Coordinates of C-alpha atoms in Angstrom, one line a residue:
M7 CA 88.7 -6.3 -152.1
T8 CA 92.5 -5.9 -151.7
S9 CA 94.2 -3.1 -153.5
T10 CA 97.9 -2.3 -154.0
P11 CA 99.5 1.0 -153.1
S12 CA 99.8 1.7 -156.9
E13 CA 96.0 1.2 -157.3
R14 CA 95.3 3.5 -154.4
L15 CA 97.6 6.1 -155.9
S16 CA 95.6 5.8 -159.2
L17 CA 92.3 6.1 -157.3
W18 CA 93.4 9.2 -155.4
M19 CA 94.7 10.8 -158.6
D20 CA 91.4 10.1 -160.4
L21 CA 89.2 11.2 -157.5
E22 CA 91.1 14.5 -156.8
K23 CA 92.0 15.1 -160.4
V24 CA 95.8 15.2 -159.6
K25 CA 98.0 15.2 -162.7
S26 CA 101.5 13.8 -163.0
P27 CA 103.2 17.2 -163.8
Y28 CA 101.8 18.6 -160.6
L29 CA 103.2 15.7 -158.6
E30 CA 106.6 16.2 -160.3
E31 CA 106.5 19.9 -159.4
R32 CA 105.6 19.2 -155.7
T33 CA 107.8 16.1 -155.1
G34 CA 110.7 16.3 -157.5
I35 CA 109.8 12.8 -158.9
K36 CA 109.5 12.8 -162.7
A37 CA 106.0 12.9 -164.1
D38 CA 106.7 9.8 -166.2
R39 CA 107.4 7.9 -163.0
W40 CA 104.0 8.9 -161.6
R41 CA 102.3 7.9 -164.8
S42 CA 104.0 4.5 -164.7
V43 CA 102.8 3.9 -161.1
K44 CA 99.3 5.2 -161.9
S45 CA 99.0 2.9 -164.9
G46 CA 100.2 -0.1 -162.9
R47 CA 103.4 -0.5 -164.9
A48 CA 105.4 0.2 -161.7
E49 CA 104.9 -0.2 -158.0
L50 CA 104.7 2.7 -155.6
R51 CA 107.9 3.0 -153.6
V52 CA 108.3 3.9 -150.0
S53 CA 110.3 7.0 -151.0
E54 CA 107.4 8.1 -153.2
V55 CA 104.9 7.7 -150.4
E56 CA 107.3 9.8 -148.3
A57 CA 107.5 12.4 -151.0
L58 CA 103.7 12.6 -151.1
K59 CA 103.7 14.0 -147.6
A60 CA 104.2 17.4 -149.2
V61 CA 101.1 16.9 -151.4
C62 CA 98.6 14.9 -149.3
P63 CA 99.9 14.2 -145.8
E64 CA 96.5 12.9 -144.7
Y65 CA 96.6 10.0 -147.2
C66 CA 100.1 8.6 -146.7
Y67 CA 99.1 5.8 -144.3
W68 CA 96.2 4.9 -146.5
L69 CA 98.4 4.9 -149.6
A70 CA 100.9 2.6 -148.0
T71 CA 98.6 0.2 -146.2
G72 CA 95.0 0.6 -147.4
E73 CA 93.9 1.4 -143.9
E74 CA 92.9 4.6 -142.1
L75 CA 93.7 6.0 -138.7
P76 CA 91.1 8.8 -138.5
E77 CA 92.1 9.6 -134.9
S78 CA 95.5 10.5 -136.2
G79 CA 94.2 12.4 -139.2
Q80 CA 95.1 9.6 -141.6
I81 CA 92.2 9.1 -144.0
S82 CA 91.3 8.0 -147.5
P83 CA 90.0 10.3 -150.2
M84 CA 86.6 8.6 -149.9
T85 CA 86.5 9.5 -146.2
K86 CA 87.4 13.1 -147.0
R87 CA 84.6 13.3 -149.6
E88 CA 82.1 11.9 -147.0
Q89 CA 83.3 14.5 -144.5
Q90 CA 82.8 17.3 -147.0
T91 CA 79.3 16.2 -147.9
L92 CA 78.1 15.9 -144.4
K93 CA 75.7 18.7 -143.6
P94 CA 76.0 20.4 -140.2
T95 CA 73.0 19.7 -137.9
P96 CA 70.9 22.7 -137.3
R97 CA 71.0 24.0 -133.7
A98 CA 67.8 24.2 -131.7
G99 CA 67.0 27.4 -130.1

C-alpha cells in the first residue's frame, strides 16, 4: 500500500492525538493549513515537513518518504508504539 505524505501526516496526528492548534503553536503554520493537509484537501509541503522537526524530529523522513531509517533514529509512529510495548527481558541471576 502506497501512501502520500499527507496521508502519513493524518495517520500520525490520529495515532498520537495531535491537534492542529498545537501544530500551529509549535510550527507557526496556521491550524487551518494543518487541517487541510490532514483531510487531504492539500498536499504536505517540504517546508511543513521541515517545520515538523520541532515537533516530531524522529518522523520527518517517514513523513516525507514513507520509509524508515531506524539506525539514524528515523522511525514511524507504528515503530515507536512497538518499541514502547516491548517488555524488557528478565535477567538471569
